[in-house]
Amino acid sequence: MSITIDSSGVEQQTLRAYTEKAYRDYSMYVILDRALPHVADGLKPVQRRIIYAMSELGLSAQSKHKKSARTVGDVLGKFHPHGDSACYEAMVLMAQSFSFRYPLVDGQGNWGSPDDPKSFAAMRYTEARLSPFAKALLSEIGQGTVDWQPNFDGSLNEPCLLPAQVPSVLLNGGTGIAVGMATDLPPHNLTEVVNGAVALLENPKLEDDELFTLIPGPDYPTPAEIITPAKDIQAIYQSGRGSIRTRAKWHLEDGDIVIDTLPWQASPAKILEQIASQMRAKKLPMLVDLRDESAHETPIRLVLVPRSNRVDTEALMNHLFATTDLERSYRVNLNLIGLDGRPRVMGLREILSDWLVWRRATTRRRLQHRLDKVLDRLHVLDGLMIAFLNIDEVIQIIREEEDPKQALMDRFGLSTVQADAILDLKLRHLAKLEEMKIKSEQSELDDERSRLEALLGSERRLTTLMKKELLACAETYGDERRCPIVERSEARALKESDLMPSEPITAVLSQQGWIRAAKGHDIDPAGLNYKSGDDFQHASIGKTNMQLAILDTTGRSYSIPAHGLPSARGQGEPLTGRVSPPAGAKFVALALAENDQRWLLASKAGYGFFTRHEHLLSRQKAGKTLFTLPEGVAPFAPERADAEGFVAAVTSDGYMLVFDATELPELGRGKGNRLIKLAPGAELIAVTFLQAHQSLIITAGKRSMTLKPTDWEAYTGTRARRGGQLPRGLQRVDSIEAQA
C-alpha cells in the first residue's frame, strides 16, 4: 500500500487502499477476538474474560453467589469494553443447563427456560458464581501455564488463554459468525472425549475407526435421539463439516402419545403451536387433543391424544417429525483458531491432537514453574541453614556491621536472595526446633525436585502424568451419555390423501364440464339438479382421500383431490377453474379409486389397453396425454377391471367378441391394441370387463337380454377377431353391463 505525504505533512492514500486495509483489520479482529473459539480452551474472548473476572472476584463453586451486575461491571471495566447486554447474554448462556452441556456458571434466579431461553431476568436481579466444572479451566492459571497480555488500557494483565485440563472445545460446543466464516461446534460427552484423548495420547497413530468408537458422536444437553447414521457422523469428524439430525423421544401411555424429550434448543410451546395449526387446518384428523403436562418433576411432557386406537401412531409421529421441530438438524462446522493463531476447519483427530500438544506444553510449563519455585526455596533454605549453623557470628555481623547484607554475603558466600532471607528472619524463628523444620522441608523439596526433574526429562513419564490427570477429570466431572445414537428411518410427511378423512362419495360430471360430489354411494346422479341446458355426463364412486382422474375427448387425463370437490347440494363448479384442457376439448368421464386400481380404457376406433389409476393422475394443471386417439374419436368411460377376467366388445353392426383379459397389455399410456375387428364403416360402441362367473346384460333400445356365462361363451374368441353376430333385434346395442 503506497502512502504519500504532501507538503503540509498530511498522509494521502487511495480510497481503495484505505478501505481494503480497514476492512481487513476489522475482519481479523472479529475472527480472532470475538467470534471463533480457540482450540486450547474452547472459549471466545468474552467467555474467557467472564470466567477469569469471576475467579478474580472470588466467585468459586464454594463461595456465595454475587449479583450478576457486579460480574458484568468488572468484565466491562477491566477486560471487555463492549455492551453490557451482550456480555450478560454470554454469561447467561454459560449458566443454562439446557444450552451448555457442562455449564461454567452456577446461577440463582431466573436464567431463562427451554421454552424461551431469552426470558432471563435482568442482571440486577440474578446472582451467580462459577460452577464446579469451571475449576477444570482455572485451577492451573497461577502456575505459569499460560501467557498474559495487557488489558485494553494497559492497567491490568489478563490471560491470553485458560489452562484447560480437558478438551473443553468439544464439550460445550458453540456457534459464531465472523467475517467470511462461521463456526458450529456440537457438544460432546466429557468421558468419551477424555477416553478418545487418552487413546490418542497412548497411540498417536490410532485408527480412525477406533477413535470414532470411543467418540461415537455429539452429546447434546437435552436427551433426544441422534438419528444420523454412524458413517455420516464419521465423515463429519473427518472433514469437519456436515449436519447432525436429532429426534424427540416418545412412548405410548394408556393409548396416548407422550413426548418426554425434545431436540436441543427446541421450544415446547412452538412445537405445540405447530401441531395445533395443523389440527386447525384439518391436516391431522387422527388427533383429537394435545396437552402440555410439563411440571417441575417432568420438565418435558407433551401429550397427543389419537382419535382411536386404530390410528397408526408410528406413521403419525413420522409425519410430525417431518413437519415440526420434533426433529431438527444442526449444522456442524469445526472452524477453530488453531495453536498457530490461524482459523481453520479441523477434523476430530486434528482437534484432539492439537489440544494434546497444548496440554503437554501447559503441563510442562506447570512442572517447570513448580521446579523453579522448589529450586528457589531450596536456595533460600541453604542460606538459612548456613545462618543457623553460624548463628552467633551472624548476629554479631548484623549488630556491628554498617552494611550487614554485604558482610554476610562476603563472609559466607551467600547470594542476595539468601542474605535478604536471613535479614528478614524473625527472632522467634531462631529456636533450636527451627533447624529441624528446615532440614525436613529440604528433604521434602529435594524429593519433589527429583520427581519434577524426572517428569521433565522423560516424555513417557510426562505422557503418563497427562493420562492420569485426564482420567481424574473424567472421574470428577464426567457423566453418562444423554443422547442415544440410534438408526431410524427417514421421517416422511403423510400425503394429503392420507391425512384426509376417508368418507364415501360419488363424483358427478355434467355435460358442460361442471363437477361436484355427493356423500355416499347410493346417489342417483342423473336425478340431481342441473343448470338450464346442462345434463348428467358421468359419475364415479370412491372416497374423499382419493385422487379424482378426468378424461377429455382428446385422450388427455387430469387429476384433482376428491376432498376438495364442491358439494352436490349446489350445481358444482366448472372444471376449467381447476384444470386447463386444450381448446375445443370436452370432459367425458371420471375415475375415482386407489392408485393400484386397474382400469380398462377403450375408444370407438376399436383400440384399448389396461392401466393403473396412478397412470391417470397428473400433477400438471394442463394434464397429460394418456390415450392416443384418431382425430375426432373420444374415449369411453374407464371400466374397473381385475387381474383376471374377460373383455366384451360390441360393434355398431351387431357383432360381439369376448376374449381373455390376459391378451390385452397393461400400459402407462399409448394407443393400445385392437380389441375387435371392425367391418368397413363400423365402430366400437360398447365395451366392458366381466369375470368368469358374471352374466352379461345387453341393452338395445327398450329390449334387453341377459347372457349367462354358458351363453356368452358362444361369443368368445381370440382378441382382434370379428366375434359372433348378436340375435336380430339386439344388433343396435346401446350398452352392455356385467352383473354378478
XYZ file of C-alpha atoms in Angstrom:
740
model
C 0.000 0.000 0.000
C 1.501 3.285 -1.105
C 1.200 6.278 1.214
C 2.381 9.728 0.209
C 2.893 12.806 2.377
C 2.090 16.183 0.889
C 3.851 19.493 1.613
C 1.629 20.170 4.633
C 2.558 16.825 6.225
C -0.816 15.162 5.584
C -0.743 11.462 4.645
C -2.527 10.614 1.424
C -3.635 7.207 0.107
C -6.236 5.897 -2.313
C -9.744 5.209 -1.026
C -9.477 1.621 -2.237
C -6.282 1.011 -0.303
C -7.690 2.614 2.843
C -10.993 0.698 2.806
C -9.255 -2.575 1.971
C -6.911 -2.232 4.958
C -9.695 -1.081 7.285
C -11.964 -3.989 6.311
C -9.123 -6.492 6.602
C -8.217 -5.221 10.070
C -11.851 -5.332 11.148
C -12.391 -8.848 9.801
C -9.284 -10.182 11.557
C -10.448 -8.591 14.811
C -13.892 -10.199 14.539
C -12.423 -13.588 13.649
C -9.689 -13.720 16.275
C -11.085 -11.600 19.113
C -14.837 -12.091 19.034
C -16.480 -14.882 17.036
C -14.319 -18.018 16.970
C -13.262 -20.154 19.952
C -9.669 -21.272 20.490
C -8.751 -24.929 20.273
C -6.847 -24.681 23.570
C -9.660 -23.749 25.955
C -12.680 -23.736 23.637
C -13.704 -20.220 24.682
C -14.353 -16.974 22.911
C -12.667 -13.870 24.392
C -15.832 -12.631 26.130
C -16.414 -16.037 27.750
C -12.778 -16.267 28.833
C -12.913 -12.808 30.379
C -16.145 -13.546 32.240
C -14.686 -16.730 33.745
C -11.427 -15.012 34.706
C -13.194 -11.956 36.164
C -15.407 -14.203 38.309
C -12.374 -16.072 39.598
C -10.711 -12.741 40.460
C -13.864 -11.787 42.387
C -13.529 -14.996 44.406
C -16.733 -16.485 42.977
C -15.651 -20.112 43.187
C -18.103 -23.001 43.379
C -17.783 -22.926 47.197
C -18.370 -19.181 47.632
C -21.628 -17.296 47.997
C -23.412 -16.043 44.899
C -22.990 -12.385 43.936
C -25.128 -10.126 41.800
C -24.558 -10.676 38.095
C -24.320 -6.920 37.621
C -21.174 -6.966 39.770
C -19.547 -9.541 37.499
C -20.620 -7.779 34.303
C -19.324 -4.477 35.648
C -15.909 -5.982 36.406
C -15.724 -7.630 32.980
C -16.583 -4.402 31.152
C -14.481 -2.134 33.318
C -11.359 -4.264 33.394
C -11.203 -6.504 30.328
C -14.042 -6.239 27.778
C -15.150 -2.704 26.843
C -18.300 -3.673 24.948
C -22.056 -3.667 25.526
C -23.333 -4.833 28.903
C -26.336 -6.682 27.429
C -24.150 -8.732 25.086
C -21.779 -9.557 27.935
C -24.655 -10.576 30.211
C -26.202 -12.758 27.490
C -22.883 -14.574 27.098
C -22.844 -15.118 30.859
C -26.448 -16.387 30.832
C -25.656 -18.864 28.066
C -22.865 -20.377 30.168
C -25.320 -20.797 33.073
C -28.152 -22.530 31.165
C -28.003 -26.298 31.612
C -30.205 -26.704 28.518
C -27.728 -24.679 26.420
C -24.324 -25.784 27.770
C -23.576 -29.480 28.214
C -21.290 -28.604 31.149
C -22.311 -25.141 32.456
C -19.484 -22.873 33.586
C -21.664 -20.544 35.667
C -23.931 -21.501 38.572
C -26.832 -19.055 38.729
C -29.580 -18.167 41.170
C -32.798 -16.574 39.965
C -34.463 -16.579 36.567
C -31.887 -17.649 33.979
C -34.383 -18.488 31.214
C -36.158 -21.708 30.299
C -36.033 -24.229 27.435
C -39.305 -22.754 26.198
C -37.818 -19.262 25.979
C -34.043 -19.120 26.578
C -34.084 -15.316 26.422
C -36.675 -14.921 29.189
C -33.960 -14.468 31.831
C -34.245 -11.704 34.397
C -32.139 -8.537 34.297
C -28.633 -8.761 35.739
C -29.609 -6.594 38.715
C -31.867 -9.432 39.894
C -29.843 -12.579 39.235
C -26.847 -13.874 41.177
C -24.025 -16.103 40.028
C -20.834 -17.920 40.880
C -18.593 -20.330 38.996
C -19.729 -23.920 38.579
C -17.563 -26.804 39.837
C -16.593 -27.651 36.253
C -15.041 -24.191 35.804
C -12.239 -25.362 38.098
C -11.030 -27.576 35.242
C -10.322 -24.373 33.290
C -8.902 -22.209 36.085
C -7.112 -24.375 38.634
C -3.696 -24.041 36.968
C -3.906 -20.389 35.934
C -1.492 -19.175 38.622
C 1.100 -21.864 37.944
C 2.893 -20.343 34.969
C 0.890 -22.309 32.447
C -0.295 -19.501 30.141
C 0.886 -16.243 28.687
C -0.524 -12.934 29.847
C -1.343 -9.766 27.956
C -2.230 -6.193 28.957
C -5.912 -5.337 29.079
C -7.422 -2.694 26.799
C -5.960 0.259 28.742
C -2.744 -1.390 29.919
C -3.626 -1.103 33.600
C -4.053 -4.852 34.206
C -2.937 -8.154 32.779
C -5.304 -10.865 31.582
C -4.607 -14.435 30.446
C -4.353 -14.968 26.709
C -5.896 -18.434 27.202
C -7.124 -20.519 30.114
C -5.195 -23.708 31.030
C -7.979 -26.211 30.338
C -7.373 -29.620 31.892
C -9.809 -31.284 29.438
C -10.589 -30.692 25.736
C -13.362 -28.220 26.590
C -13.523 -27.063 22.957
C -15.502 -30.255 22.232
C -17.576 -30.347 25.409
C -19.921 -27.359 25.229
C -19.812 -26.571 21.540
C -20.863 -23.151 20.337
C -21.690 -21.026 17.337
C -20.129 -17.895 15.915
C -20.435 -15.737 12.822
C -17.285 -13.906 11.768
C -16.422 -12.111 8.539
C -16.432 -14.602 5.674
C -16.541 -17.609 8.000
C -18.597 -19.164 10.775
C -18.333 -21.943 13.328
C -20.819 -24.521 14.617
C -19.367 -26.845 17.237
C -21.599 -29.603 18.647
C -21.270 -30.515 22.349
C -19.821 -33.879 23.384
C -19.657 -36.156 26.395
C -16.685 -35.466 28.664
C -15.984 -39.114 29.476
C -15.979 -40.099 25.805
C -13.777 -37.159 24.788
C -11.286 -37.930 27.563
C -11.193 -41.606 26.556
C -10.519 -40.565 22.964
C -7.804 -38.120 24.031
C -6.145 -40.760 26.252
C -6.203 -43.307 23.428
C -4.663 -40.779 21.055
C -2.105 -39.878 23.716
C -1.054 -43.504 24.050
C -1.097 -44.152 20.306
C -0.852 -41.095 18.017
C -1.344 -43.421 15.017
C -4.670 -44.678 16.342
C -7.014 -45.778 13.536
C -9.987 -43.523 12.827
C -12.415 -46.399 13.400
C -11.062 -46.942 16.917
C -11.208 -43.213 17.687
C -14.789 -42.948 16.416
C -15.739 -45.958 18.538
C -14.576 -44.075 21.637
C -16.256 -40.828 20.487
C -19.276 -42.076 18.500
C -20.949 -38.680 18.116
C -22.096 -35.455 19.767
C -23.945 -35.471 23.079
C -26.416 -32.599 23.391
C -27.670 -31.140 26.694
C -31.194 -32.444 26.085
C -31.518 -36.248 25.754
C -33.027 -36.527 22.272
C -32.087 -39.311 19.877
C -29.293 -38.751 17.366
C -30.502 -40.454 14.188
C -27.684 -39.528 11.805
C -26.095 -42.788 10.550
C -22.730 -43.655 12.107
C -20.931 -43.499 8.756
C -22.223 -39.956 8.197
C -21.028 -38.871 11.652
C -17.603 -40.345 10.901
C -17.499 -38.430 7.619
C -18.270 -35.223 9.545
C -15.466 -35.939 12.017
C -13.049 -36.485 9.154
C -13.977 -33.426 7.080
C -15.071 -31.056 9.843
C -18.340 -30.214 8.094
C -21.824 -31.706 7.870
C -25.075 -31.839 9.835
C -26.460 -33.884 12.717
C -30.146 -34.830 12.963
C -31.827 -35.338 16.324
C -35.331 -36.525 17.099
C -37.620 -36.336 20.135
C -38.334 -39.484 22.133
C -41.892 -40.679 22.734
C -43.854 -43.605 24.087
C -47.460 -44.793 24.353
C -49.238 -44.406 27.679
C -52.848 -45.589 28.008
C -53.332 -45.078 24.277
C -51.941 -41.521 24.309
C -48.664 -40.422 22.717
C -46.335 -38.920 25.349
C -43.314 -36.929 24.188
C -40.812 -36.682 27.056
C -37.645 -35.331 25.412
C -37.135 -32.698 22.719
C -34.207 -31.845 20.459
C -31.654 -29.349 21.714
C -32.922 -25.725 21.615
C -36.424 -26.827 20.547
C -39.267 -24.874 22.151
C -42.190 -26.931 23.565
C -44.591 -24.014 23.027
C -43.545 -23.659 19.386
C -43.943 -27.401 18.769
C -47.429 -27.380 20.308
C -48.350 -24.423 18.101
C -47.016 -26.210 15.005
C -49.172 -29.268 15.785
C -52.206 -27.138 16.727
C -52.006 -25.176 13.474
C -52.152 -28.438 11.504
C -55.134 -29.549 13.569
C -56.922 -26.248 12.899
C -56.226 -26.676 9.187
C -57.767 -30.172 9.427
C -54.480 -31.741 8.384
C -54.352 -34.042 11.428
C -57.798 -35.675 11.621
C -56.326 -38.602 13.576
C -55.610 -36.310 16.567
C -58.386 -35.019 18.808
C -56.411 -33.223 21.543
C -52.965 -32.178 22.705
C -51.829 -31.086 26.159
C -48.738 -29.692 27.814
C -48.378 -31.545 31.111
C -44.829 -30.350 31.814
C -44.053 -29.809 35.506
C -41.084 -29.447 37.821
C -40.700 -33.223 38.120
C -41.221 -33.771 34.371
C -39.825 -30.708 32.552
C -40.984 -32.045 29.174
C -44.274 -33.902 28.840
C -46.361 -33.239 25.741
C -49.430 -35.465 25.354
C -51.109 -36.159 21.987
C -54.493 -37.896 22.041
C -55.280 -40.044 18.929
C -58.835 -40.277 17.659
C -58.925 -44.037 18.240
C -56.682 -46.987 18.948
C -56.722 -47.798 15.217
C -54.545 -44.773 14.415
C -51.092 -45.725 13.136
C -49.012 -43.900 15.761
C -45.715 -44.684 14.011
C -46.907 -43.054 10.776
C -48.368 -40.128 12.719
C -45.127 -39.458 14.597
C -43.119 -39.791 11.387
C -45.344 -37.092 9.909
C -44.803 -34.832 12.935
C -41.051 -35.433 12.805
C -41.072 -34.266 9.178
C -43.295 -31.211 9.717
C -42.416 -29.880 13.209
C -39.404 -29.210 15.410
C -39.736 -32.664 16.957
C -36.875 -33.440 14.580
C -34.109 -30.904 13.977
C -30.850 -30.763 12.081
C -27.787 -28.996 13.425
C -25.050 -27.741 11.172
C -21.522 -28.841 12.058
C -18.591 -26.640 11.069
C -15.488 -27.353 13.161
C -13.874 -23.985 12.438
C -11.434 -23.021 15.221
C -8.452 -20.844 15.950
C -5.515 -23.248 15.962
C -2.345 -23.200 18.014
C -0.708 -21.153 15.266
C -3.274 -18.388 15.767
C -4.966 -19.018 12.421
C -8.592 -20.066 11.927
C -9.219 -23.271 10.006
C -11.666 -26.164 9.750
C -10.343 -29.202 11.627
C -11.345 -32.827 11.898
C -11.857 -34.558 15.226
C -8.409 -36.146 15.202
C -6.743 -32.808 14.432
C -8.632 -31.041 17.218
C -7.631 -33.628 19.804
C -4.049 -33.794 18.524
C -3.674 -30.001 18.697
C -5.204 -29.913 22.153
C -2.822 -32.636 23.375
C 0.102 -30.588 22.075
C -1.277 -27.630 24.021
C -1.874 -29.732 27.136
C 1.637 -31.156 27.002
C 3.040 -27.634 26.775
C 0.936 -26.343 29.687
C 1.784 -29.398 31.795
C 5.478 -28.893 31.098
C 5.208 -25.188 31.935
C 3.386 -26.021 35.177
C 6.033 -28.533 36.204
C 8.847 -26.163 35.245
C 7.175 -23.342 37.168
C 6.918 -25.544 40.238
C 10.501 -26.751 39.808
C 11.706 -23.164 39.672
C 9.794 -22.441 42.879
C 11.301 -25.531 44.545
C 14.831 -24.603 43.470
C 14.345 -21.052 44.682
C 13.103 -22.308 48.037
C 15.961 -24.787 48.355
C 18.354 -21.987 47.606
C 16.827 -19.916 50.411
C 16.850 -22.893 52.784
C 20.529 -23.471 52.068
C 21.227 -19.895 53.139
C 19.062 -20.243 56.262
C 20.888 -23.438 57.220
C 24.228 -21.637 56.958
C 22.823 -18.937 59.205
C 21.619 -21.435 61.831
C 24.943 -23.228 61.861
C 26.722 -19.893 62.442
C 24.002 -18.092 64.330
C 26.268 -16.284 66.793
C 28.531 -14.901 64.101
C 25.523 -13.897 62.000
C 24.008 -11.997 64.939
C 27.326 -10.281 65.585
C 27.633 -9.188 61.945
C 24.082 -7.834 61.960
C 24.740 -5.878 65.183
C 28.171 -4.483 64.290
C 28.411 -4.064 60.516
C 27.164 -0.911 58.775
C 26.176 -2.993 55.727
C 25.275 -6.359 57.228
C 23.843 -7.692 53.936
C 27.109 -7.279 52.058
C 29.080 -8.500 55.046
C 27.020 -11.704 55.221
C 27.446 -12.261 51.509
C 31.212 -11.785 51.752
C 31.645 -13.872 54.912
C 29.521 -16.916 53.962
C 29.385 -16.660 50.170
C 25.657 -16.033 50.156
C 23.545 -14.705 47.302
C 21.441 -11.581 47.545
C 18.278 -13.651 47.953
C 19.814 -15.727 50.745
C 21.136 -12.649 52.558
C 17.710 -10.984 52.345
C 16.037 -14.105 53.724
C 18.429 -14.166 56.695
C 17.886 -10.489 57.419
C 14.105 -10.990 57.216
C 14.156 -13.732 59.868
C 12.079 -13.035 62.959
C 13.593 -13.642 66.398
C 11.098 -16.402 67.150
C 12.460 -18.369 64.202
C 15.864 -18.655 65.883
C 14.684 -21.513 68.082
C 16.510 -24.826 68.027
C 13.473 -26.627 66.535
C 13.545 -24.342 63.502
C 16.696 -26.075 62.253
C 14.835 -29.390 62.259
C 11.965 -27.849 60.279
C 14.397 -26.531 57.681
C 16.036 -29.939 57.278
C 12.623 -31.596 56.971
C 11.490 -29.077 54.347
C 14.769 -29.502 52.463
C 14.253 -33.260 52.381
C 10.692 -32.929 51.062
C 11.694 -30.376 48.454
C 14.637 -32.498 47.340
C 12.279 -35.391 46.754
C 9.891 -33.141 44.842
C 12.740 -31.724 42.779
C 13.856 -35.209 41.820
C 10.317 -36.133 40.817
C 9.824 -32.949 38.776
C 13.168 -33.315 37.020
C 12.336 -36.932 36.207
C 8.997 -35.885 34.727
C 10.503 -33.057 32.705
C 13.293 -35.283 31.498
C 11.089 -38.103 30.236
C 8.355 -37.758 27.617
C 6.984 -41.148 28.619
C 6.547 -40.107 32.252
C 5.037 -36.810 31.150
C 2.550 -38.707 28.994
C 1.640 -40.944 31.927
C 1.031 -37.885 34.117
C -1.189 -36.284 31.449
C -3.156 -39.528 31.167
C -3.706 -39.756 34.937
C -4.828 -36.118 35.133
C -7.256 -36.547 32.229
C -8.797 -39.665 33.752
C -9.055 -37.915 37.129
C -11.005 -35.057 35.496
C -13.295 -37.555 33.796
C -13.868 -39.256 37.146
C -14.688 -35.911 38.796
C -16.822 -34.223 36.153
C -17.820 -36.999 33.740
C -21.308 -38.451 33.358
C -23.273 -40.864 31.192
C -24.188 -40.092 27.584
C -27.547 -38.329 27.337
C -28.288 -38.644 23.618
C -28.515 -42.232 22.377
C -27.308 -42.790 18.824
C -29.888 -44.931 17.028
C -30.726 -45.705 13.437
C -34.190 -44.563 12.383
C -35.940 -44.457 9.052
C -36.200 -41.072 7.410
C -39.217 -39.090 8.539
C -41.757 -38.509 5.790
C -44.806 -36.312 5.900
C -48.099 -38.051 5.245
C -49.645 -37.396 1.875
C -52.590 -35.076 1.790
C -54.818 -38.005 0.888
C -53.614 -39.926 3.962
C -54.465 -37.004 6.217
C -57.981 -36.600 4.898
C -60.904 -38.496 6.455
C -61.936 -41.484 4.343
C -65.647 -40.937 3.578
C -67.609 -42.459 0.665
C -68.570 -40.008 -2.088
C -69.942 -40.003 -5.621
C -68.225 -37.610 -8.023
C -70.580 -36.270 -10.702
C -69.657 -34.671 -14.044
C -72.136 -32.724 -16.200
C -72.129 -32.459 -19.982
C -70.896 -28.868 -19.805
C -67.964 -29.833 -17.580
C -69.279 -28.954 -14.125
C -68.027 -31.076 -11.224
C -69.407 -31.815 -7.735
C -69.510 -34.593 -5.139
C -72.349 -36.144 -3.151
C -71.838 -38.008 0.124
C -72.376 -41.751 -0.114
C -72.656 -44.205 -2.967
C -76.437 -44.609 -3.094
C -76.900 -41.493 -5.224
C -78.840 -41.120 -8.476
C -76.503 -38.755 -10.394
C -78.956 -38.302 -13.264
C -81.634 -37.156 -10.819
C -79.579 -34.219 -9.473
C -80.447 -30.641 -10.335
C -78.520 -29.292 -13.335
C -78.231 -25.864 -14.906
C -80.510 -24.986 -17.788
C -79.195 -26.616 -20.932
C -76.923 -28.944 -18.966
C -77.364 -32.614 -18.026
C -75.637 -35.610 -16.490
C -72.480 -36.866 -18.219
C -70.685 -39.376 -15.951
C -70.193 -40.369 -12.295
C -67.665 -42.399 -10.312
C -67.767 -43.649 -6.728
C -64.860 -43.603 -4.267
C -63.642 -41.931 -1.064
C -62.614 -38.418 -0.083
C -58.955 -39.356 0.425
C -58.526 -40.437 -3.202
C -57.430 -38.564 -6.312
C -60.074 -37.987 -8.970
C -58.986 -38.510 -12.593
C -60.790 -36.807 -15.501
C -60.580 -37.786 -19.195
C -61.348 -35.467 -22.089
C -62.181 -36.011 -25.755
C -58.524 -35.664 -26.822
C -57.349 -38.536 -24.630
C -55.710 -36.297 -22.019
C -56.135 -37.011 -18.310
C -56.183 -34.622 -15.350
C -56.413 -35.105 -11.596
C -57.653 -33.170 -8.581
C -58.091 -34.158 -4.894
C -61.518 -35.623 -4.254
C -61.831 -33.968 -0.835
C -61.813 -30.541 -2.461
C -64.839 -31.110 -4.690
C -67.834 -28.803 -4.156
C -70.961 -30.250 -2.557
C -73.704 -31.794 -4.693
C -76.236 -29.652 -2.823
C -75.386 -26.989 -5.354
C -74.694 -27.253 -9.050
C -70.945 -27.522 -8.578
C -68.267 -25.526 -10.349
C -66.647 -25.675 -13.790
C -63.676 -27.987 -14.082
C -61.877 -25.407 -16.195
C -61.275 -23.449 -12.993
C -59.044 -26.283 -11.766
C -57.525 -27.782 -14.918
C -56.609 -26.390 -18.327
C -57.731 -28.588 -21.252
C -56.755 -27.736 -24.836
C -59.108 -25.583 -26.896
C -62.196 -27.455 -28.086
C -61.736 -30.416 -25.726
C -64.636 -31.606 -23.589
C -64.594 -33.706 -20.438
C -66.134 -37.135 -20.968
C -65.528 -39.328 -17.904
C -64.350 -39.562 -14.294
C -62.310 -42.227 -12.478
C -62.090 -42.334 -8.669
C -60.121 -45.150 -6.993
C -56.986 -46.224 -5.146
C -53.725 -45.799 -7.042
C -53.392 -49.521 -7.765
C -56.919 -49.905 -9.192
C -56.904 -51.427 -12.704
C -58.913 -49.724 -15.470
C -59.915 -50.781 -18.984
C -59.606 -47.943 -21.498
C -61.114 -48.154 -24.998
C -62.319 -45.939 -27.861
C -64.719 -46.172 -30.793
C -61.696 -46.783 -33.031
C -61.602 -50.295 -31.563
C -58.352 -49.975 -29.616
C -57.774 -50.212 -25.876
C -55.487 -51.276 -23.026
C -55.389 -51.803 -19.282
C -53.770 -49.222 -16.999
C -53.434 -48.393 -13.299
C -55.186 -45.476 -11.649
C -51.839 -43.872 -10.802
C -51.144 -43.522 -14.544
C -54.316 -41.460 -14.928
C -53.059 -38.847 -12.462
C -51.126 -35.741 -13.436
C -49.502 -33.046 -11.318
C -49.802 -30.551 -14.132
C -52.829 -28.345 -14.473
C -52.658 -28.954 -18.231
C -52.837 -32.713 -17.660
C -51.006 -35.326 -19.717
C -51.594 -37.403 -22.834
C -52.935 -40.778 -21.716
C -54.771 -42.266 -24.703
C -53.509 -41.695 -28.247
C -56.687 -41.351 -30.360
C -57.518 -40.744 -34.032
C -58.867 -37.306 -34.882
C -62.448 -36.847 -33.704
C -62.581 -40.118 -31.712
C -63.358 -39.867 -27.995
C -62.589 -42.489 -25.330
C -65.223 -44.493 -23.463
C -65.535 -44.069 -19.719
C -62.904 -46.190 -17.895
C -64.168 -49.608 -16.777
C -62.944 -51.114 -13.482
C -61.015 -54.305 -14.116
C -59.252 -57.089 -12.215
C -56.122 -59.052 -12.982
C -58.150 -61.978 -14.326
C -61.342 -61.956 -16.377
C -62.697 -61.230 -19.831
C -63.240 -58.227 -22.099
C -66.542 -57.950 -24.023
C -66.645 -55.625 -27.055
C -69.668 -54.847 -29.311
C -69.569 -53.156 -32.744
C -72.125 -50.909 -34.400
C -73.030 -53.640 -36.924
C -74.112 -56.056 -34.171
C -71.048 -58.241 -33.634
C -69.729 -59.113 -30.131
C -66.401 -60.624 -29.111
C -65.455 -61.865 -25.640
C -61.743 -62.584 -25.124
C -59.423 -63.342 -22.213
C -58.147 -60.198 -20.483
C -54.579 -61.546 -20.437
C -54.451 -60.938 -24.204
C -54.630 -57.165 -23.677
C -51.490 -55.412 -22.372
C -51.223 -53.113 -19.365
C -49.695 -49.767 -20.371
C -48.928 -46.451 -18.725
C -50.068 -44.559 -21.825
C -50.375 -45.066 -25.562
C -52.696 -46.228 -28.367
C -53.306 -49.733 -27.064
C -54.108 -52.873 -29.063
C -57.033 -53.743 -31.335
C -59.917 -55.183 -29.336
C -62.204 -56.410 -32.135
C -62.042 -56.477 -35.936
C -64.261 -53.743 -37.424
C -66.045 -54.006 -40.747
C -65.756 -51.033 -43.108
C -67.842 -48.165 -41.726
C -68.392 -49.909 -38.367
C -67.145 -48.721 -34.991
C -66.875 -49.961 -31.434
C -69.954 -48.833 -29.498
C -69.671 -50.652 -26.141
C -67.024 -52.406 -24.068
C -66.949 -53.856 -20.548
C -64.945 -56.104 -18.260
C -66.519 -59.208 -16.765
C -65.408 -62.153 -14.702
C -65.986 -65.798 -15.499
C -68.947 -66.148 -13.129
C -70.745 -62.952 -14.187
C -73.674 -62.575 -16.556
C -73.732 -60.068 -19.399
C -76.718 -57.722 -19.828
C -77.153 -56.356 -23.362
C -79.495 -53.399 -23.864
C -80.781 -52.266 -27.264
C -83.497 -49.634 -27.100
C -86.326 -50.996 -24.985
C -85.159 -54.588 -25.345
C -82.528 -56.276 -23.177
C -81.092 -59.757 -22.884
C -79.105 -61.424 -20.085
C -76.436 -63.841 -21.208
C -75.236 -66.247 -18.543
C -71.596 -67.427 -18.683
C -72.694 -70.528 -20.575
C -74.454 -68.271 -23.093
C -71.754 -65.697 -23.749
C -69.144 -68.422 -24.180
C -70.502 -68.723 -27.721
C -69.015 -65.299 -28.466
C -65.544 -65.994 -27.020
C -62.514 -65.944 -29.241
C -59.078 -64.522 -29.719
C -58.540 -60.770 -29.376
C -58.925 -58.719 -32.614
C -61.240 -61.301 -34.240
C -64.675 -60.455 -35.685
C -66.672 -62.266 -32.981
C -70.221 -63.543 -33.295
C -73.341 -61.720 -34.523
C -75.951 -60.889 -31.907
C -79.590 -62.026 -32.356
C -81.905 -59.954 -34.542
C -83.447 -57.109 -32.558
C -80.345 -56.718 -30.341
C -77.894 -55.696 -33.025
C -78.272 -51.943 -32.388
C -76.723 -52.165 -28.905
C -76.921 -49.181 -26.560
C -74.916 -50.641 -23.672
C -73.520 -53.838 -22.172
C -73.049 -54.425 -18.447
C -71.552 -57.195 -16.311
C -73.764 -58.454 -13.491
C -72.952 -60.813 -10.619
